[in-house]
Structures are given as C-alpha cells and as structure tokens.
mmCIF file of C-alpha atoms (C1' of nucleotides) in Angstrom:
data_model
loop_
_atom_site.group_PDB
_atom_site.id
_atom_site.type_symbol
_atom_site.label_atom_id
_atom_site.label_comp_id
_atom_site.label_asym_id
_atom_site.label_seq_id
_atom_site.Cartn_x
_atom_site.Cartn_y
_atom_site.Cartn_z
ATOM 1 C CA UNK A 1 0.000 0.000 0.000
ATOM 2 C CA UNK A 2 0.986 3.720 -0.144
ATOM 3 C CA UNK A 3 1.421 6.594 2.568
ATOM 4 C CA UNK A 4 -2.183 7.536 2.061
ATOM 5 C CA UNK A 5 -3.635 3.640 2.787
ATOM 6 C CA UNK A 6 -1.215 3.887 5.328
ATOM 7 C CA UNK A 7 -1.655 6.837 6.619
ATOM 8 C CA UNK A 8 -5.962 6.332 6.802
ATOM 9 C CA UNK A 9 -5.384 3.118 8.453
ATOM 10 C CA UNK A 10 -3.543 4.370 11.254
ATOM 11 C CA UNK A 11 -4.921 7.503 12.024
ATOM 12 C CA UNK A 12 -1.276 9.150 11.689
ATOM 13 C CA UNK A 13 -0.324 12.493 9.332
ATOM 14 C CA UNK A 14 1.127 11.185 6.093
ATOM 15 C CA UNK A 15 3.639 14.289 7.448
ATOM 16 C CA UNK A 16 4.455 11.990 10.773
ATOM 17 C CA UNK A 17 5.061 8.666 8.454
ATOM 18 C CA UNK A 18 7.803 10.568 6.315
ATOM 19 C CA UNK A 19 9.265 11.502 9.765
ATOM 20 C CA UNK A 20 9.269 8.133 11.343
ATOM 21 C CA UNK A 21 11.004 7.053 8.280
ATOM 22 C CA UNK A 22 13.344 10.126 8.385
ATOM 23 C CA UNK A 23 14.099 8.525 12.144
ATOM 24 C CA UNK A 24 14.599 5.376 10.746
ATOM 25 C CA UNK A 25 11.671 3.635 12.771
ATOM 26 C CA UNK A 26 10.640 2.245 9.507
ATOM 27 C CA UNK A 27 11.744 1.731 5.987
ATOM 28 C CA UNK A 28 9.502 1.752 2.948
ATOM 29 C CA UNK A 29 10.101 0.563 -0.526
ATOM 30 C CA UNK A 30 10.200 2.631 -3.443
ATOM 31 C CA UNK A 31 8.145 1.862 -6.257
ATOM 32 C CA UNK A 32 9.440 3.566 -10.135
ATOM 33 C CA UNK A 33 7.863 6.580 -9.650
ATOM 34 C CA UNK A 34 9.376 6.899 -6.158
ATOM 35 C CA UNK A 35 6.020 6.765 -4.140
ATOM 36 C CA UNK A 36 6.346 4.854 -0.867
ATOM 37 C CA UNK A 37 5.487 1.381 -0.745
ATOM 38 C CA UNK A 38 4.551 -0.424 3.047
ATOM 39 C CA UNK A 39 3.573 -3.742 3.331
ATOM 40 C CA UNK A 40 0.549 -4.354 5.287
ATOM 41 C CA UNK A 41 2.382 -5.152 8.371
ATOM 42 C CA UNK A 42 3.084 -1.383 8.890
ATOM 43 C CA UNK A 43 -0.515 -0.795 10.415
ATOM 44 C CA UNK A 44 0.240 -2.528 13.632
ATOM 45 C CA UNK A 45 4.217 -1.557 13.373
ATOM 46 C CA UNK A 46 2.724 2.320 12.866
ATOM 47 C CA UNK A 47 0.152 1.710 15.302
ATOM 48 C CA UNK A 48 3.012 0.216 18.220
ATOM 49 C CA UNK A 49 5.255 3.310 17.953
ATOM 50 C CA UNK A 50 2.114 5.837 17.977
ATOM 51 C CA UNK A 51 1.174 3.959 21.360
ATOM 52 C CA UNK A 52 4.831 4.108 22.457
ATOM 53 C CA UNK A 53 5.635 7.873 21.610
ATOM 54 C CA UNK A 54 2.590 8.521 23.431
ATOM 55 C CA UNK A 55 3.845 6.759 26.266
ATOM 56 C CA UNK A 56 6.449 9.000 26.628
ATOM 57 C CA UNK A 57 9.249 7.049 24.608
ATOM 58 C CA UNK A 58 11.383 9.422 22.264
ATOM 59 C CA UNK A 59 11.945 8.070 18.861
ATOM 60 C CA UNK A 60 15.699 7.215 19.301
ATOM 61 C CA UNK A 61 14.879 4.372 21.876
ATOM 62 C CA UNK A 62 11.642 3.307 20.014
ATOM 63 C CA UNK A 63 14.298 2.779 17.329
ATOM 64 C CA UNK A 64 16.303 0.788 19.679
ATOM 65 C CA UNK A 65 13.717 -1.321 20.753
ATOM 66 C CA UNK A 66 11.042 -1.630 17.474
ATOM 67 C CA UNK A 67 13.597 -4.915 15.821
ATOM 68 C CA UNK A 68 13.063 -6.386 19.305
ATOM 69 C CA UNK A 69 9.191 -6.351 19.398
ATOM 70 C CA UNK A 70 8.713 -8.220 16.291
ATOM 71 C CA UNK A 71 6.459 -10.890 16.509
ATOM 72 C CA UNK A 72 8.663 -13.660 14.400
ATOM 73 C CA UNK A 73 11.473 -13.558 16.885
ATOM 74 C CA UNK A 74 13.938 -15.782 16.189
ATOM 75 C CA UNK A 75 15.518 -13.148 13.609
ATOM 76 C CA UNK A 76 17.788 -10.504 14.598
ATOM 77 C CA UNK A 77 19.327 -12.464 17.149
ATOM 78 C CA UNK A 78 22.976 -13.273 16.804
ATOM 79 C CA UNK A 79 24.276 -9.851 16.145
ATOM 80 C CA UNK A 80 24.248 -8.572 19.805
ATOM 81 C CA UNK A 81 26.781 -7.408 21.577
ATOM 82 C CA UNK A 82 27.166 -6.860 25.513
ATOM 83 C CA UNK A 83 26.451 -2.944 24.979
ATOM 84 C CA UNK A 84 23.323 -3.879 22.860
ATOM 85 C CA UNK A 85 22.332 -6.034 25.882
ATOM 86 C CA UNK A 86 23.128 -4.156 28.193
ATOM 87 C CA UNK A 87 21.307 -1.021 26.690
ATOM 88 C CA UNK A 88 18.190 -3.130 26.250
ATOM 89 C CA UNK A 89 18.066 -4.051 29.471
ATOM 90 C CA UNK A 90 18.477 -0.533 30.657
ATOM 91 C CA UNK A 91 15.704 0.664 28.467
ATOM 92 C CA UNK A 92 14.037 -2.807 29.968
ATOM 93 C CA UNK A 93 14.281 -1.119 33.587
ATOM 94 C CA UNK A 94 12.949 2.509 32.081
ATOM 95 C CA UNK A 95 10.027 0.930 30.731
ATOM 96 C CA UNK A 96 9.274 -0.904 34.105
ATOM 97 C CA UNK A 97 9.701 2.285 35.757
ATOM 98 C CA UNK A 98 7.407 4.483 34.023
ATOM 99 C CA UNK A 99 4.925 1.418 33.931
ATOM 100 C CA UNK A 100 5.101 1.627 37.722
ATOM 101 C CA UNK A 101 4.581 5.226 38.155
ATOM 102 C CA UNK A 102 2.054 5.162 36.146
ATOM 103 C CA UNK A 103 0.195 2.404 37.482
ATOM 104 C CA UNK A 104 0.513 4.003 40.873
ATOM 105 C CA UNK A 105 -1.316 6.919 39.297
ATOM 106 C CA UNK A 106 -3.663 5.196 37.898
ATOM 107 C CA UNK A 107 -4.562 3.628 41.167
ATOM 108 C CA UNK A 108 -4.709 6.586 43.081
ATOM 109 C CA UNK A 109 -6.778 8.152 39.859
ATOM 110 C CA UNK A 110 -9.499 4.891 40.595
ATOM 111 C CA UNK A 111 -9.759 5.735 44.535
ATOM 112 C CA UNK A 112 -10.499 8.878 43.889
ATOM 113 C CA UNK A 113 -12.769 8.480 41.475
ATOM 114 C CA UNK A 114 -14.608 5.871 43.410
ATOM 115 C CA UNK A 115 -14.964 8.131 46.612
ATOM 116 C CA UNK A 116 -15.905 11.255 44.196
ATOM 117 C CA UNK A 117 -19.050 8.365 43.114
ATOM 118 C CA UNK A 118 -19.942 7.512 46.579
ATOM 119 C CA UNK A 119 -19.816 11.021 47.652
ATOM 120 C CA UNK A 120 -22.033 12.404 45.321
ATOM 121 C CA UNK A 121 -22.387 11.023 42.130
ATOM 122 C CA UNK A 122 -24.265 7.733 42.593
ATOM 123 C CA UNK A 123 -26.052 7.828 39.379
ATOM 124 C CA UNK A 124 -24.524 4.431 38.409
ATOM 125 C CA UNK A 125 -26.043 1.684 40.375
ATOM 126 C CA UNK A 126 -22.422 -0.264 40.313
ATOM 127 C CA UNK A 127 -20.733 2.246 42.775
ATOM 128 C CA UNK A 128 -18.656 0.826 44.998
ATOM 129 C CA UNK A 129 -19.987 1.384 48.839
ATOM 130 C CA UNK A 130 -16.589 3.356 50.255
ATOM 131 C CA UNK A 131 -17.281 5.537 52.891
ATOM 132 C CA UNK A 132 -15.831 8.262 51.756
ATOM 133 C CA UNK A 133 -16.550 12.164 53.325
ATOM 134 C CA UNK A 134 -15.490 15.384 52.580
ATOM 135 C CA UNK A 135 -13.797 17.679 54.630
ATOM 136 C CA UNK A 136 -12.829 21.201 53.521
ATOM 137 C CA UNK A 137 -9.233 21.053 53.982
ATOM 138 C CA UNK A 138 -7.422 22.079 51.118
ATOM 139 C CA UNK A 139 -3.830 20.961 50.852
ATOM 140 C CA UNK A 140 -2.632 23.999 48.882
ATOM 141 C CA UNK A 141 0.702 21.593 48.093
ATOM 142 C CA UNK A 142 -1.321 21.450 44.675
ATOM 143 C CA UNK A 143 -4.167 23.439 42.634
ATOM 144 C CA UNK A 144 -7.734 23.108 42.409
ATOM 145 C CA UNK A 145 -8.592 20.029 39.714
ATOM 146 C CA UNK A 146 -10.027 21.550 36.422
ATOM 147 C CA UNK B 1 12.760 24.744 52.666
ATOM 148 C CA UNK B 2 14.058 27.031 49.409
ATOM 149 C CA UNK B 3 14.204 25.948 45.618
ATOM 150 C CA UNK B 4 17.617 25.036 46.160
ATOM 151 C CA UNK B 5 17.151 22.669 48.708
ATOM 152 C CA UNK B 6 14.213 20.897 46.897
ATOM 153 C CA UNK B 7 16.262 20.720 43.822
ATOM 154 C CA UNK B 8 18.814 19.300 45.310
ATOM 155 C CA UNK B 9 16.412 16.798 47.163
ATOM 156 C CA UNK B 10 14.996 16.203 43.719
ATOM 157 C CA UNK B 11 17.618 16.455 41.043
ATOM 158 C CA UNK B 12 15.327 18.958 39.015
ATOM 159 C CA UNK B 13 16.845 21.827 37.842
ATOM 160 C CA UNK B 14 15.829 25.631 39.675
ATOM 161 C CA UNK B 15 14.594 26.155 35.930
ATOM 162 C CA UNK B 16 12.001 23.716 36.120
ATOM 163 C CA UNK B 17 10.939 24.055 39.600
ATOM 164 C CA UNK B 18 9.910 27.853 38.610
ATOM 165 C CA UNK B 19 8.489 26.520 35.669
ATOM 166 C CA UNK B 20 6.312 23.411 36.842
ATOM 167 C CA UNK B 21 5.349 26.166 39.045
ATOM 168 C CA UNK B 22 4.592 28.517 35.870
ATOM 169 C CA UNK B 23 2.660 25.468 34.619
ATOM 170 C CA UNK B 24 0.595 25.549 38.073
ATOM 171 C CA UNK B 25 1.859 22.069 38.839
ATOM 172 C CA UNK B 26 3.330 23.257 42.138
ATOM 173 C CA UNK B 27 2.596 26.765 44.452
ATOM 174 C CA UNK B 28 5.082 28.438 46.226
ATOM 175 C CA UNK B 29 4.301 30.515 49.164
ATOM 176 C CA UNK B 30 6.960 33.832 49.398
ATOM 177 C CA UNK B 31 8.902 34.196 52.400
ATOM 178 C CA UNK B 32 9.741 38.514 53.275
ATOM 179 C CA UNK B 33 12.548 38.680 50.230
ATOM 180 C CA UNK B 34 10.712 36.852 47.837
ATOM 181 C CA UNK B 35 12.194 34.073 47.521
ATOM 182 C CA UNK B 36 10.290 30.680 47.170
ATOM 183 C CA UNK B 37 9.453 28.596 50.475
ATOM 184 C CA UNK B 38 8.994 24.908 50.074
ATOM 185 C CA UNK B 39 6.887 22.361 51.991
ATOM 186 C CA UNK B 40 8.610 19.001 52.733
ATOM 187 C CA UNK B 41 5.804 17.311 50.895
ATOM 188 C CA UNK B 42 7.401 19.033 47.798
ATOM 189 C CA UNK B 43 10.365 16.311 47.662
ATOM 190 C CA UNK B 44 7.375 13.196 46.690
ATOM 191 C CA UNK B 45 5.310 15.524 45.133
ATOM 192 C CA UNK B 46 8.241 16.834 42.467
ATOM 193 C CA UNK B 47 9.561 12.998 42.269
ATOM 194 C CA UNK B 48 5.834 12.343 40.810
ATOM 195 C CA UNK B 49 5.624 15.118 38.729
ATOM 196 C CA UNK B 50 9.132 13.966 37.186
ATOM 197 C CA UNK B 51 7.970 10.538 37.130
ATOM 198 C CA UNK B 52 4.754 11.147 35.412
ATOM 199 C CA UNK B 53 6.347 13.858 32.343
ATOM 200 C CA UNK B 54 9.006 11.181 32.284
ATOM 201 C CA UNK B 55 5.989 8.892 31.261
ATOM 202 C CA UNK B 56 5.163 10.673 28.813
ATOM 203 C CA UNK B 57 2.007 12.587 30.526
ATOM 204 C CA UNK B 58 2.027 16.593 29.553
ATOM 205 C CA UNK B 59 2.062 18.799 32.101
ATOM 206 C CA UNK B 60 -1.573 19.830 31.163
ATOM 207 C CA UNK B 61 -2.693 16.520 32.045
ATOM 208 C CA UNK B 62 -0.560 15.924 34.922
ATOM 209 C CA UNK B 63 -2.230 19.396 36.355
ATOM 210 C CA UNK B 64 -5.648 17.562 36.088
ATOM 211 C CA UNK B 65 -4.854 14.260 37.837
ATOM 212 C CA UNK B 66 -2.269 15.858 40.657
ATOM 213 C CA UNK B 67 -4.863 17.026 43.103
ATOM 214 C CA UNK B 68 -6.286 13.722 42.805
ATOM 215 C CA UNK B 69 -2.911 11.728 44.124
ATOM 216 C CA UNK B 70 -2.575 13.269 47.508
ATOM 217 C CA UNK B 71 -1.873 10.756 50.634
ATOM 218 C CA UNK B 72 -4.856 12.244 52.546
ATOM 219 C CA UNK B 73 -7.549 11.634 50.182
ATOM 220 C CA UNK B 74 -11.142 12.965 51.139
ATOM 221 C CA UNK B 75 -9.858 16.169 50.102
ATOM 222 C CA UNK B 76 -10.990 17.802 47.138
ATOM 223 C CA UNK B 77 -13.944 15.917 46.865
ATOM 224 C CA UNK B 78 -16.943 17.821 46.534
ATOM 225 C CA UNK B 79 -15.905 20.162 43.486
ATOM 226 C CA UNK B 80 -16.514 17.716 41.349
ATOM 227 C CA UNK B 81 -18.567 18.192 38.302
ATOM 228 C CA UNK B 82 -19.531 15.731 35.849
ATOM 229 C CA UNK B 83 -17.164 16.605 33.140
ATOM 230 C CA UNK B 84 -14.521 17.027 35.631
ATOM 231 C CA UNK B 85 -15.279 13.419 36.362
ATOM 232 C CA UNK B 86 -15.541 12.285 33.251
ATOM 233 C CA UNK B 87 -12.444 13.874 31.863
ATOM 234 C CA UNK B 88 -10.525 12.245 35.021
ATOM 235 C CA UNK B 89 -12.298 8.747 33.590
ATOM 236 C CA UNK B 90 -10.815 9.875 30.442
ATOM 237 C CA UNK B 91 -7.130 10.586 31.669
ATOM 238 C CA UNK B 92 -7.346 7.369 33.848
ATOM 239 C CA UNK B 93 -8.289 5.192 30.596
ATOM 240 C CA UNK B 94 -5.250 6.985 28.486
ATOM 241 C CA UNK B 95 -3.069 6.246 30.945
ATOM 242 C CA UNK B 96 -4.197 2.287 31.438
ATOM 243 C CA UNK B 97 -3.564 2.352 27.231
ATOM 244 C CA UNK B 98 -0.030 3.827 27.942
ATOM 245 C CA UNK B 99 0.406 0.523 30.277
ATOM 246 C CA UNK B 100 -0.805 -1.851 28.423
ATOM 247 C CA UNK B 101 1.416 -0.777 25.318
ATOM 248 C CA UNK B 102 4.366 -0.408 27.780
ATOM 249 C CA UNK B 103 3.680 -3.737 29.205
ATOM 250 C CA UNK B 104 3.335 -5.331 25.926
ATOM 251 C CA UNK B 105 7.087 -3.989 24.866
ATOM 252 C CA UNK B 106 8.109 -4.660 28.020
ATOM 253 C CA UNK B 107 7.317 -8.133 27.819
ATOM 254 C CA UNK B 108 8.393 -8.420 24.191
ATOM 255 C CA UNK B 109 11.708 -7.225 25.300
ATOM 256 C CA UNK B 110 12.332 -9.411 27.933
ATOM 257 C CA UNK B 111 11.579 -11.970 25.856
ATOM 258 C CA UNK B 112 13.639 -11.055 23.458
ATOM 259 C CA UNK B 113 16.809 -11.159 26.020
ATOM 260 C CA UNK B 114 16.045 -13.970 27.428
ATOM 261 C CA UNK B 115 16.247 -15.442 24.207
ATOM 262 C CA UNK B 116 19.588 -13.827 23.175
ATOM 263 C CA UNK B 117 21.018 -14.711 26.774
ATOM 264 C CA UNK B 118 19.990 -18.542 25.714
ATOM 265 C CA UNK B 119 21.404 -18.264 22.323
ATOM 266 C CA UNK B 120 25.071 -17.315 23.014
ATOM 267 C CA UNK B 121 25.635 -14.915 26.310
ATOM 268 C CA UNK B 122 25.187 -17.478 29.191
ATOM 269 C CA UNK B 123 27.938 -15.175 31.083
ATOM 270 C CA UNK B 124 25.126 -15.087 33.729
ATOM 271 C CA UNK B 125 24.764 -18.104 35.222
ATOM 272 C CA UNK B 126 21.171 -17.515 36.369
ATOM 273 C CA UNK B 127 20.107 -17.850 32.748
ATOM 274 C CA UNK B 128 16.733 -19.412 31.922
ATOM 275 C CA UNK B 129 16.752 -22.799 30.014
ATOM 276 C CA UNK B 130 14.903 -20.850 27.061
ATOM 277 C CA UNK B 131 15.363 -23.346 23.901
ATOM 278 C CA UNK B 132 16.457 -19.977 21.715
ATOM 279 C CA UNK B 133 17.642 -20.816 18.337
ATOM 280 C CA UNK B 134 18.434 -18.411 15.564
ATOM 281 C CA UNK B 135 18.233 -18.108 11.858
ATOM 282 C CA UNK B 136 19.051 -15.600 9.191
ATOM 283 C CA UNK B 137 15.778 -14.089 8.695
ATOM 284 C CA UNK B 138 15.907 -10.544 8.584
ATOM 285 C CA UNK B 139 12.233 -8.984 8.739
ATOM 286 C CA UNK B 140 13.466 -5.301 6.594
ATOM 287 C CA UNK B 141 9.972 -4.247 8.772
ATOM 288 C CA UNK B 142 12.720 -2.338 11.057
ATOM 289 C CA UNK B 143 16.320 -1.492 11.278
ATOM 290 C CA UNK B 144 19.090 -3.133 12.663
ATOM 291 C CA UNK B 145 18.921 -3.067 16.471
ATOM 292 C CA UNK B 146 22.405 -0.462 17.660
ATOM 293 C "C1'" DT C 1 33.161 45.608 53.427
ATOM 294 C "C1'" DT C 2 33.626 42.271 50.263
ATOM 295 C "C1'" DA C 3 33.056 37.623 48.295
ATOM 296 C "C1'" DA C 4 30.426 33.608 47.703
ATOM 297 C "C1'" DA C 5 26.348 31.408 47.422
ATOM 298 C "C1'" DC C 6 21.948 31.952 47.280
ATOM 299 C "C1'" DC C 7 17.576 33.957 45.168
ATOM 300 C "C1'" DG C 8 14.641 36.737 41.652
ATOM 301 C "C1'" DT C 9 12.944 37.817 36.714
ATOM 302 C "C1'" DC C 10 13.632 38.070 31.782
ATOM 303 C "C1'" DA C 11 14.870 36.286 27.648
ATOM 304 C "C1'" DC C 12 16.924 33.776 24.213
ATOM 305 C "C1'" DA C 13 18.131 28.855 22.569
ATOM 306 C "C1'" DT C 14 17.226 23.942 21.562
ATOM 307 C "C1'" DA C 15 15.480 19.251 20.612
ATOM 308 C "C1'" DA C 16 11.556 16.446 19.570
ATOM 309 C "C1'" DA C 17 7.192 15.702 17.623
ATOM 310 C "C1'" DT C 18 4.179 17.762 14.782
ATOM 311 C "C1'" DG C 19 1.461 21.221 11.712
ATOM 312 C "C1'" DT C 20 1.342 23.389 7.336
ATOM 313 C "C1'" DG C 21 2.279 25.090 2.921
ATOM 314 C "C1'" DA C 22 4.952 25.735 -1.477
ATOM 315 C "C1'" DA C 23 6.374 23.940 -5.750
ATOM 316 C "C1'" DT C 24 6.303 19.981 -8.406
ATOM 317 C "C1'" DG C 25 5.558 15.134 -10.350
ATOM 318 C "C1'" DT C 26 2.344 11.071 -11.363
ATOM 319 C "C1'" DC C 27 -1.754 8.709 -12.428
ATOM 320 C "C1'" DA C 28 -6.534 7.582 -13.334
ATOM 321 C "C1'" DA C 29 -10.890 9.163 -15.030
ATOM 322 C "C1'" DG C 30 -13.722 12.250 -17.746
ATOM 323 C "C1'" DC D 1 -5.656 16.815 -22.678
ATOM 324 C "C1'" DT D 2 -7.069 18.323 -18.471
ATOM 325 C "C1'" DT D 3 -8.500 17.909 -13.824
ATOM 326 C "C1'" DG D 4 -8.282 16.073 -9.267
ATOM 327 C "C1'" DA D 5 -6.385 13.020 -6.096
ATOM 328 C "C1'" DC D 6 -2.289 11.535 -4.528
ATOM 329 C "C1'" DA D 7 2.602 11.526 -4.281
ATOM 330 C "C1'" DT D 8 7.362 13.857 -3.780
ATOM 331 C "C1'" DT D 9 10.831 17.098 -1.336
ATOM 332 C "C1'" DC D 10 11.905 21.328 1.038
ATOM 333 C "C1'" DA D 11 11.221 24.469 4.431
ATOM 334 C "C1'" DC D 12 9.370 27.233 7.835
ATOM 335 C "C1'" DA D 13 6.295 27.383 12.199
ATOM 336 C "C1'" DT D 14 4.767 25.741 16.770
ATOM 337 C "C1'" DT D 15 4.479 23.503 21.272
ATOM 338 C "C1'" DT D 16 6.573 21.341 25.234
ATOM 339 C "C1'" DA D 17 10.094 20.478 28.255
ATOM 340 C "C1'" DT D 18 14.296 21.969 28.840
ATOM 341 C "C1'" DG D 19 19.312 24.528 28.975
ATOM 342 C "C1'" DT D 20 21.715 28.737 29.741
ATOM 343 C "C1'" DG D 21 23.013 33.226 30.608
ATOM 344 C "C1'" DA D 22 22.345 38.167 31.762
ATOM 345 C "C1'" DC D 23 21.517 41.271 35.329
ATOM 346 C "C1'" DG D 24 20.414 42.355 39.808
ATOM 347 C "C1'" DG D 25 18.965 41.699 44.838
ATOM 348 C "C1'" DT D 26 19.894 39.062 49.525
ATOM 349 C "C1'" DT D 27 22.169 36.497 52.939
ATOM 350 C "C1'" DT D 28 26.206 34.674 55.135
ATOM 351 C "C1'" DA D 29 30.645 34.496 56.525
ATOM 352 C "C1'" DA D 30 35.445 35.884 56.251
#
DNA sequence: TTAAACCGTCACATAAATGTGAATGTCAAG
DNA sequence: CTTGACATTCACATTTATGTGACGGTTTAA
C-alpha cells in the first residue's frame, strides 16, 4: 500500500510517516515513480510506535527497541553485543519504571474516582460502597482540579 | 525549605521548579525577600511530577490528575462536576492504554533477552533454560537493532 | 566591606514531535 | 488533454520540556 492507505489506516499524518522514516523507525520501498510502498504489516508496526511515543518514549529508543518487538522472533538475534544487551536491558528497567509510576497513578486516579461516586455522584447503580466524606481542607501543596 | 534545597532533594533543575510552578503544577508561598518557600511534601510531590512527564504525561494533564494523588484523600472531593469526572475517567483510561502498550514492549523485550542470553551470552549463570535458536531471517519491517 | 552562594525575573536557545504550505511530479478518469 | 487526487521534497512554524546566561537583589561568613 501507499502513505495515504497507510496513513488512513492508522490515524497518523502522512507528514508523521515521512518523519518516522526520516528517524529510521521504519523503511519503505520505493516503487518507479518513487512513491512509498509499506507492506501491510506497517498498520500494527505504525500503530506500536504511535502507542509508544505517546507513552512518553522518544523516537531514538523506540528505534532501539522496534527490531526487538517483532512478533517472528527468532531473527535478529545473533548480532548482539554486551552494549546492545546491556542497553536493552536498561531501556528494559525505564520501561518498568514508568509502567510503575504510572500504574501508581492510575490507582490513586481509581480511589479517587470511586470516593468522588460515593460522595455524590451515585447515578450508576455499580458504585462501589466506600465511605468516603469530605472535609474542607485544602492541601494547597497542589491546585484546584479543572 | 528554598528551591535550592528541593532541587537538590529532587535532582530537578531551579529552571524547572519555577516553571512546573509557571505550569501551576506546584505553588510556592513567598517568604519577606521573595524568595520561594517549600513544603517538605514538595520532595514526593516533584519525584511524581518527574515521574509522570518522564511517562510521557504533559504537564496539562498531569495538572488535572495531581490534586487527585494526595496521601490524605477525602480532600478535594466535593468540586466535582460531571465533566470534571468524566475527563478524570478519560485521563485514567489513556493512561491504562499507555500501560498496556508499555507492558506489551516490556514483555516483548524481555523476551527477546532472554532469548539472546539462551542463544550465546550465558555469562550469567542464572540464565533461563529458554530453547532460543536463531536463523538468518531478517524482517526489513525495522532497522538493525544499535 | 567584600566575596560567595543563594535567590529573583527576563529572555533567548534547543530538541523532539508535529502542523502546514509551497512547488512539483504522477496517475486515473472524464 | 485536463482535472483532481495523490505523491514527492523542502522548508518554515509551533508547542513542550528543557538549557543557559544576563543582570540584579539578599544572605552569610570571612
């Protein structure tokens, strides 16, 4: 297919495909006339560093990473060496890091939700029964939510 | 405590202490001379902060979901609209997708190192019996791994 | 009193991801 | 053949999170 198919399937800027190519995330053939040519394997590929550059990875480590998430493994292994390893692993530990944090957000993110239901907002009949009051103490260590 | 103390505490930069606090992530109170006066709380709060734009969250979002991750909880409830609510719900649903596509790299990554370790680094004797073999196949879907 | 180590604001610079448009080439359909 | 949709490259603009320095005030200690 061609950077438009491409581009529709995934939701991303024909603009942003040029650029992940410029950043050598991915490679496309050229056919005579010089248009880009992807294979249909790109949608998920395209669609896996969207989800990762929205997770906060910059493209240089996507590009590290990407030959490693394949889902044929069994190729590309064999030309490692101990700093390739070594950075992977790293980036391994980076990941697991920003997973936590985030999951720790995303817990606290639930609680509060689920007292701000059984305070007030009971319209759904699945809320949780937390006993859960309001006081007016304001912490001031952060603003008012939007 | 003053910015220089909580940067130190933190590792951030002055520079981004005044500007998390331009981005109404943190509040300062003044002391006499103007300069800024720090809360001990400040040293977790600023390691989330960090945490989360390391993540990948922008600071716009991050402003949103703050007041929600306080210890003492049952504050701030009560000014709580509906689309305050459900743009938390929103946040909280972005940030499980930015898990699960971490996880899923994560995952692919560790397998992909426990694979290499089987095929031909067993320097670690704690290596996993992983039946790794390789083969020439090169998938041209990505670049070489560095 | 002077120097060093803080602090303040202001402002310019940069890298990464992205938006946007210009100028042009290609191709399929009328 | 022309038009419209799609492609190319080039280039400038923007936003976000930062770095960095200028210039000046304050506090501390020699």
């Amino acid at each position: 297919m061609r950077i438009g198919q491409l581009s529709e399937y995934t939701g991303t800027p024909r603009r942003l495909l040029r650029y992940y190519e410029e950043q050598g995330l991915i490679i496309s053939s050229r056919a005579a006339n010089g248009y880009r040519e992807y294979d249909e394997r790109y949608v998920d590929r395209v669609l896996q560093i969207r989800g990762l550059l929205d997770a906060g990875l910059p493209t240089r480590v996507i590009k590290q990473i990407l030959p490693c998430l394949s889902k044929p493994r069994t190729i590309h292994i064999s030309d490692a060496t101990p700093e390739t390893i070594a950075t992977l692993e790293r980036e391994r530990d980076r990941i697991n890091e920003r997973i936590q944090c985030l999951a720790r957000s995303r817990d606290a993110l639930t609680d509060y939700l689920d007292a701000l239901r059984g305070a007030q907002g009971p319209d759904d009949p699945q809320a949780d029964p937390v006993s859960a009051f309001s006081s007016g103490v304001v912490s001031s260590l952060t603003p008012e939510p939007a």
